[in-house]
Amino acid sequence: MSKTNPGRFFEDYAVGQVIDHAVPRTVGQGERALYHALYPARHALYSSDAFAQSCGLPASPLDDLAAFHVVFGKTVPDVSLNAVANLGYAEGRWLKPVWPGDTLRSRSEVIGLKQNSNGKSGVVYVRTSGLNQHGETVMDYVRWVMVRKGDLDAPAPEAVLPELKPVLAAEDLVIPEGLDFTGYDFTLAGEPHRWGDYEVGEVIDHVDGVTIEEAEHMIATRLWQNTAKVHFDATFRPDGQRLIYGGHIISMARALSFNGLANAQMIVGLNGGAHANPCFSGLTVKAWSEVLDKAETPAPGVGALRLRLVATTGAPAGALKGADGKYLPEVLLDLDYWALIPL
């Protein structure tokens, strides 16, 4: 009997299956420093304990996307080790801040299955929860991934497609306890723009670009203990290229969005997302955002913006899909999320 883990294949999943993922991870200031080194991340609330304390929090939490990557990375050996592609996200919520010293682990439930018509792969839907050392859920989200079949003769399971919310309502968002933007320091945050300065339909070109480096993306992916073969093994794809982890592009685009959205401090909801086209090293990533909706929250001085964040290798701001309804080849990421911003 082999002692090594070949990963699950499509036929190994069943709706209702619950998977507790190895290996718990204690996060600290090192994760913050390396995250800020890998991306041009500089939102003030995640950079400064003093700034976070002026906003009613006890200290600066771990970056929201860093927490997401840790939780996501735990799931890879069980969910996407034999993946063809990570297809999308829905119903993502950040429920509690993650503090330096917290220990995170992940648990997933299979909520949907559908074999592809080619009989060689299928789509697996999972709802993943990230839990801290107290057993509290700090975040949860749904993702769906295309996974290879190991046995092409294995019968197709009954197709089950979960009903997912296309958009989280503002009342679905959880505001961190104590968050208060009434004394917000716009000078220290880097920009003067507040909730009322943004209009639904507004498109913001974030101007800056970053060229993706092979070594940096592999360091980032190892940081999250993401073991997917396509990110490391150049022999795993027929073209001999390492696929850039989609989360690397999410974090890069979010960091680039600082220029124009410096006060969109915290991500609290993930409505949906698509990795529209693969990314490889050497490509230069730029980003633009569209304001999709606005909402007030019960927290003092805190508003919410629903934003579309698009990462691109050259498409102009506002360009997303062609006349055929398909993503333009230059579009890498189309992400729909809620962020908290001072009123």
Short mmCIF file of C-alpha atoms in Angstrom, two decimals:
data_model
loop_
_atom_site.label_atom_id
_atom_site.label_comp_id
_atom_site.label_asym_id
_atom_site.label_seq_id
_atom_site.Cartn_x
_atom_site.Cartn_y
_atom_site.Cartn_z
CA MET A 1 0.00 0.00 0.00
CA SER A 2 1.40 3.36 -1.02
CA LYS A 3 2.10 5.83 1.75
CA THR A 4 2.15 8.82 -0.58
CA ASN A 5 -0.83 10.99 -1.45
CA PRO A 6 -1.77 11.03 -5.15
CA GLY A 7 -4.61 13.45 -4.43
CA ARG A 8 -8.31 12.90 -4.92
CA PHE A 9 -9.73 12.46 -8.39
CA PHE A 10 -13.22 13.44 -9.50
CA GLU A 11 -14.67 9.98 -8.79
CA ASP A 12 -13.40 10.18 -5.18
CA TYR A 13 -15.86 12.93 -4.19
CA ALA A 14 -19.45 12.56 -2.97
CA VAL A 15 -22.00 15.25 -2.14
CA GLY A 16 -22.16 15.71 1.63
CA GLN A 17 -18.58 14.54 2.16
CA VAL A 18 -16.78 16.60 4.85
CA ILE A 19 -13.00 16.92 4.70
CA ASP A 20 -10.91 18.18 7.62
CA HIS A 21 -7.71 19.45 6.07
CA ALA A 22 -4.18 19.09 7.44
CA VAL A 23 -1.94 21.04 8.56
CA PRO A 24 -2.92 23.80 11.05
CA ARG A 25 -0.84 26.95 10.71
CA THR A 26 0.00 29.60 13.28
CA VAL A 27 0.39 32.97 11.59
CA GLY A 28 2.48 35.89 12.81
CA GLN A 29 4.17 39.12 11.86
CA GLY A 30 6.39 37.17 9.47
CA GLU A 31 3.42 36.43 7.22
CA ARG A 32 2.53 40.12 7.18
CA ALA A 33 6.07 41.20 6.30
CA LEU A 34 6.43 38.63 3.53
CA TYR A 35 2.97 39.39 2.15
CA HIS A 36 3.87 43.09 1.94
CA ALA A 37 7.18 42.18 0.29
CA LEU A 38 5.52 40.00 -2.34
CA TYR A 39 2.84 42.55 -3.26
CA PRO A 40 2.79 46.36 -3.15
CA ALA A 41 0.29 46.03 -0.28
CA ARG A 42 0.01 49.20 1.77
CA HIS A 43 -3.53 49.71 3.05
CA ALA A 44 -3.02 51.54 6.33
CA LEU A 45 -5.26 49.39 8.52
CA TYR A 46 -3.16 46.30 7.69
CA SER A 47 0.16 48.16 7.91
CA SER A 48 -0.04 49.93 11.27
CA ASP A 49 -1.17 48.85 14.73
CA ALA A 50 -1.60 52.52 15.67
CA PHE A 51 -3.81 53.22 12.65
CA ALA A 52 -5.91 50.11 13.35
CA GLN A 53 -6.30 51.18 16.98
CA SER A 54 -7.48 54.62 15.84
CA CYS A 55 -10.19 52.73 13.93
CA GLY A 56 -11.39 50.87 17.04
CA LEU A 57 -9.48 47.60 16.61
CA PRO A 58 -7.06 46.26 19.23
CA ALA A 59 -4.23 45.96 16.67
CA SER A 60 -3.64 45.51 12.96
CA PRO A 61 -5.06 42.16 11.77
CA LEU A 62 -3.44 39.90 9.23
CA ASP A 63 -4.32 41.10 5.71
CA ASP A 64 -7.71 39.75 4.65
CA LEU A 65 -6.32 38.09 1.53
CA ALA A 66 -3.36 36.63 3.42
CA ALA A 67 -5.87 34.92 5.72
CA PHE A 68 -7.79 33.74 2.65
CA HIS A 69 -4.63 32.27 1.08
CA VAL A 70 -3.74 30.36 4.25
CA VAL A 71 -7.26 28.89 4.49
CA PHE A 72 -7.31 28.14 0.75
CA GLY A 73 -3.84 26.56 0.77
CA LYS A 74 -4.88 24.00 3.40
CA THR A 75 -7.55 22.68 1.01
CA VAL A 76 -5.35 22.10 -2.04
CA PRO A 77 -4.02 18.60 -1.21
CA ASP A 78 -7.60 17.36 -0.76
CA VAL A 79 -9.53 19.42 -3.30
CA SER A 80 -7.38 20.60 -6.16
CA LEU A 81 -4.16 18.57 -6.29
CA ASN A 82 -5.40 17.03 -9.55
CA ALA A 83 -7.19 20.12 -10.75
CA VAL A 84 -7.29 21.29 -14.33
CA ALA A 85 -8.39 24.76 -13.25
CA ASN A 86 -9.93 26.66 -10.35
CA LEU A 87 -13.12 28.02 -11.89
CA GLY A 88 -14.85 30.41 -9.54
CA TYR A 89 -15.90 31.66 -6.11
CA ALA A 90 -19.14 32.66 -4.40
CA GLU A 91 -20.63 33.52 -1.01
CA GLY A 92 -17.30 34.40 0.58
CA ARG A 93 -17.42 36.17 3.94
CA TRP A 94 -14.73 37.31 6.35
CA LEU A 95 -16.38 36.72 9.72
CA LYS A 96 -13.65 37.54 12.26
CA PRO A 97 -10.27 39.27 11.98
CA VAL A 98 -7.22 37.00 12.06
CA TRP A 99 -4.61 38.23 14.53
CA PRO A 100 -0.90 37.46 14.67
CA GLY A 101 -0.62 34.39 16.89
CA ASP A 102 -3.86 32.81 15.65
CA THR A 103 -3.78 29.24 14.36
CA LEU A 104 -5.83 28.53 11.25
CA ARG A 105 -7.18 25.28 9.89
CA SER A 106 -9.67 24.48 7.16
CA ARG A 107 -12.68 22.26 6.64
CA SER A 108 -14.59 21.69 3.40
CA GLU A 109 -17.94 20.14 2.52
CA VAL A 110 -18.66 18.87 -1.00
CA ILE A 111 -21.90 20.57 -2.04
CA GLY A 112 -22.01 19.82 -5.78
CA LEU A 113 -20.69 17.54 -8.52
CA LYS A 114 -21.05 17.47 -12.30
CA GLN A 115 -19.05 15.30 -14.70
CA ASN A 116 -17.97 17.01 -17.90
CA SER A 117 -19.26 15.75 -21.24
CA ASN A 118 -15.77 14.53 -22.25
CA GLY A 119 -15.87 11.98 -19.42
CA LYS A 120 -12.30 12.85 -18.45
CA SER A 121 -12.97 15.39 -15.71
CA GLY A 122 -15.69 16.99 -13.66
CA VAL A 123 -16.51 20.03 -11.57
CA VAL A 124 -16.43 19.76 -7.77
CA TYR A 125 -18.15 22.42 -5.62
CA VAL A 126 -16.95 22.83 -2.03
CA ARG A 127 -17.86 25.14 0.82
CA THR A 128 -14.71 25.81 2.83
CA SER A 129 -14.52 27.22 6.35
CA GLY A 130 -11.41 28.60 7.99
CA LEU A 131 -11.36 28.11 11.76
CA ASN A 132 -9.11 29.57 14.43
CA GLN A 133 -7.68 27.89 17.54
CA HIS A 134 -10.94 28.54 19.42
CA GLY A 135 -13.01 26.70 16.81
CA GLU A 136 -14.49 30.00 15.60
CA THR A 137 -15.12 30.38 11.88
CA VAL A 138 -13.04 33.31 10.65
CA MET A 139 -14.14 33.02 7.01
CA ASP A 140 -16.05 30.80 4.63
CA TYR A 141 -16.53 30.66 0.88
CA VAL A 142 -17.65 28.40 -1.96
CA ARG A 143 -15.37 27.54 -4.83
CA TRP A 144 -15.65 25.17 -7.75
CA VAL A 145 -12.79 23.43 -9.45
CA MET A 146 -12.37 21.17 -12.48
CA VAL A 147 -10.71 17.92 -11.40
CA ARG A 148 -9.34 15.08 -13.53
CA LYS A 149 -10.78 11.59 -13.34
CA GLY A 150 -8.30 8.92 -12.29
CA ASP A 151 -10.45 6.07 -13.63
CA LEU A 152 -12.06 7.07 -16.91
CA ASP A 153 -14.45 4.11 -16.59
CA ALA A 154 -15.81 5.27 -13.23
CA PRO A 155 -19.54 6.01 -13.58
CA ALA A 156 -20.67 9.61 -13.61
CA PRO A 157 -22.30 10.69 -10.36
CA GLU A 158 -25.76 12.22 -10.32
CA ALA A 159 -25.29 15.88 -11.21
CA VAL A 160 -25.89 18.18 -8.24
CA LEU A 161 -25.49 21.93 -8.75
CA PRO A 162 -25.73 24.06 -5.60
CA GLU A 163 -27.91 27.15 -5.50
CA LEU A 164 -25.58 30.04 -4.77
CA LYS A 165 -26.29 33.71 -4.17
CA PRO A 166 -25.12 35.78 -7.14
CA VAL A 167 -24.38 38.65 -4.74
CA LEU A 168 -24.14 38.96 -0.97
CA ALA A 169 -26.56 41.52 0.39
CA ALA A 170 -25.11 44.30 2.53
CA GLU A 171 -26.84 42.80 5.58
CA ASP A 172 -24.92 39.54 4.97
CA LEU A 173 -21.63 41.33 5.64
CA VAL A 174 -20.03 40.99 9.07
CA ILE A 175 -18.32 44.14 10.35
CA PRO A 176 -15.39 43.54 12.71
CA GLU A 177 -16.35 44.21 16.33
CA GLY A 178 -15.39 47.73 17.39
CA LEU A 179 -14.63 49.07 13.91
CA ASP A 180 -15.21 52.83 13.91
CA PHE A 181 -14.18 55.17 11.09
CA THR A 182 -15.50 58.39 12.65
CA GLY A 183 -11.96 59.49 13.54
CA TYR A 184 -10.37 58.17 10.34
CA ASP A 185 -7.10 59.86 9.34
CA PHE A 186 -7.23 60.35 5.57
CA THR A 187 -3.75 61.86 5.48
CA LEU A 188 -2.14 58.76 6.97
CA ALA A 189 -4.29 56.50 4.81
CA GLY A 190 -2.91 58.14 1.66
CA GLU A 191 -5.98 59.49 -0.17
CA PRO A 192 -8.89 61.84 0.61
CA HIS A 193 -11.63 59.85 -1.15
CA ARG A 194 -14.47 58.62 1.04
CA TRP A 195 -17.68 56.59 0.45
CA GLY A 196 -19.63 59.58 -0.86
CA ASP A 197 -16.98 60.36 -3.48
CA TYR A 198 -17.62 57.14 -5.40
CA GLU A 199 -20.52 56.72 -7.83
CA VAL A 200 -22.09 53.47 -9.02
CA GLY A 201 -20.81 52.82 -12.54
CA GLU A 202 -17.57 54.71 -11.98
CA VAL A 203 -14.48 53.02 -13.48
CA ILE A 204 -11.08 53.60 -11.86
CA ASP A 205 -7.87 52.90 -13.76
CA HIS A 206 -5.28 52.01 -11.11
CA VAL A 207 -2.46 53.07 -13.45
CA ASP A 208 0.40 51.01 -12.02
CA GLY A 209 1.66 47.66 -13.26
CA VAL A 210 3.83 44.82 -11.94
CA THR A 211 5.63 42.22 -14.03
CA ILE A 212 5.07 38.72 -12.66
CA GLU A 213 8.24 36.89 -11.64
CA GLU A 214 8.55 33.11 -11.52
CA ALA A 215 10.44 33.01 -8.22
CA GLU A 216 8.09 35.41 -6.41
CA HIS A 217 4.96 33.53 -7.35
CA MET A 218 6.47 30.23 -6.17
CA ILE A 219 7.59 31.82 -2.88
CA ALA A 220 4.07 33.17 -2.39
CA THR A 221 2.41 29.86 -3.18
CA ARG A 222 4.76 27.98 -0.84
CA LEU A 223 4.03 30.58 1.85
CA TRP A 224 0.38 29.47 1.77
CA GLN A 225 1.47 25.79 1.67
CA ASN A 226 -0.41 25.41 -1.61
CA THR A 227 0.89 22.18 -3.16
CA ALA A 228 -0.88 22.23 -6.55
CA LYS A 229 1.49 20.67 -9.09
CA VAL A 230 0.71 23.17 -11.86
CA HIS A 231 2.36 25.98 -9.91
CA PHE A 232 5.73 24.27 -9.36
CA ASP A 233 6.32 21.39 -11.76
CA ALA A 234 7.23 22.53 -15.27
CA THR A 235 6.66 18.98 -16.59
CA PHE A 236 3.04 18.90 -15.40
CA ARG A 237 1.65 21.00 -18.27
CA PRO A 238 2.14 20.16 -21.95
CA ASP A 239 3.47 23.68 -22.63
CA GLY A 240 6.17 23.30 -19.97
CA GLN A 241 5.08 26.45 -18.13
CA ARG A 242 4.26 26.89 -14.46
CA LEU A 243 0.78 28.31 -14.02
CA ILE A 244 0.68 31.35 -11.73
CA TYR A 245 -1.52 30.70 -8.69
CA GLY A 246 -4.76 32.62 -9.18
CA GLY A 247 -4.59 33.96 -5.63
CA HIS A 248 -1.27 35.60 -6.51
CA ILE A 249 -3.09 37.58 -9.19
CA ILE A 250 -5.92 38.45 -6.77
CA SER A 251 -3.45 39.86 -4.24
CA MET A 252 -1.45 41.68 -6.90
CA ALA A 253 -4.56 43.34 -8.34
CA ARG A 254 -5.90 44.24 -4.90
CA ALA A 255 -2.55 45.82 -3.98
CA LEU A 256 -2.47 47.77 -7.25
CA SER A 257 -5.99 49.06 -6.52
CA PHE A 258 -4.55 51.13 -3.65
CA ASN A 259 -4.01 53.88 -6.25
CA GLY A 260 -7.60 55.13 -6.34
CA LEU A 261 -9.03 52.95 -3.57
CA ALA A 262 -6.58 53.51 -0.71
CA ASN A 263 -9.47 53.88 1.75
CA ALA A 264 -11.21 50.63 0.77
CA GLN A 265 -9.53 49.17 3.81
CA MET A 266 -11.06 45.76 4.48
CA ILE A 267 -12.50 43.07 2.24
CA VAL A 268 -15.53 41.54 3.97
CA GLY A 269 -17.42 39.81 1.15
CA LEU A 270 -16.58 37.85 -2.00
CA ASN A 271 -19.57 37.78 -4.35
CA GLY A 272 -17.94 35.98 -7.22
CA GLY A 273 -14.79 35.59 -9.18
CA ALA A 274 -13.38 34.09 -12.34
CA HIS A 275 -9.81 33.41 -13.39
CA ALA A 276 -10.61 34.41 -16.94
CA ASN A 277 -7.31 33.42 -18.58
CA PRO A 278 -4.12 31.75 -17.33
CA CYS A 279 -1.17 33.87 -16.24
CA PHE A 280 2.50 33.02 -16.70
CA SER A 281 5.70 34.70 -15.56
CA GLY A 282 6.90 37.62 -17.65
CA LEU A 283 3.43 39.11 -18.09
CA THR A 284 2.82 42.60 -16.68
CA VAL A 285 -0.38 42.88 -14.65
CA LYS A 286 -2.41 46.06 -14.38
CA ALA A 287 -5.79 46.57 -12.76
CA TRP A 288 -8.98 48.59 -12.91
CA SER A 289 -12.11 48.68 -10.76
CA GLU A 290 -15.77 49.44 -11.31
CA VAL A 291 -18.08 50.57 -8.52
CA LEU A 292 -21.08 48.21 -8.67
CA ASP A 293 -23.04 49.20 -5.55
CA LYS A 294 -22.87 51.16 -2.30
CA ALA A 295 -24.32 50.51 1.14
CA GLU A 296 -24.17 51.95 4.62
CA THR A 297 -23.43 49.69 7.57
CA PRO A 298 -24.43 49.75 11.26
CA ALA A 299 -20.82 50.50 12.29
CA PRO A 300 -20.05 54.17 13.04
CA GLY A 301 -18.61 56.00 10.05
CA VAL A 302 -18.31 52.77 8.02
CA GLY A 303 -19.69 52.36 4.52
CA ALA A 304 -19.38 49.50 2.03
CA LEU A 305 -18.53 49.54 -1.65
CA ARG A 306 -19.25 46.64 -3.95
CA LEU A 307 -16.36 46.62 -6.41
CA ARG A 308 -15.45 44.74 -9.55
CA LEU A 309 -11.68 44.28 -9.63
CA VAL A 310 -10.21 43.31 -13.00
CA ALA A 311 -6.60 42.27 -13.60
CA THR A 312 -5.40 42.58 -17.16
CA THR A 313 -2.25 42.27 -19.24
CA GLY A 314 -3.20 45.08 -21.59
CA ALA A 315 -6.94 45.56 -22.05
CA PRO A 316 -7.93 49.19 -21.38
CA ALA A 317 -9.86 50.12 -18.25
CA GLY A 318 -13.50 49.17 -18.68
CA ALA A 319 -12.85 46.49 -21.33
CA LEU A 320 -13.88 43.03 -20.14
CA LYS A 321 -15.56 40.85 -22.77
CA GLY A 322 -15.70 40.74 -26.55
CA ALA A 323 -18.73 40.74 -28.84
CA ASP A 324 -18.95 36.95 -28.42
CA GLY A 325 -19.51 37.38 -24.67
CA LYS A 326 -16.20 35.73 -23.81
CA TYR A 327 -13.49 37.35 -21.72
CA LEU A 328 -10.89 39.22 -23.72
CA PRO A 329 -7.62 37.26 -23.86
CA GLU A 330 -5.86 40.04 -21.92
CA VAL A 331 -8.21 39.68 -18.92
CA LEU A 332 -6.79 37.50 -16.14
CA LEU A 333 -9.20 38.08 -13.26
CA ASP A 334 -12.75 39.31 -12.75
CA LEU A 335 -13.46 39.61 -9.03
CA ASP A 336 -16.62 40.96 -7.37
CA TYR A 337 -16.20 41.90 -3.69
CA TRP A 338 -17.40 44.14 -0.86
CA ALA A 339 -14.94 46.43 0.94
CA LEU A 340 -15.34 48.74 3.95
CA ILE A 341 -14.55 52.45 3.51
CA PRO A 342 -15.11 55.56 5.67
CA LEU A 343 -18.34 57.46 5.09
#
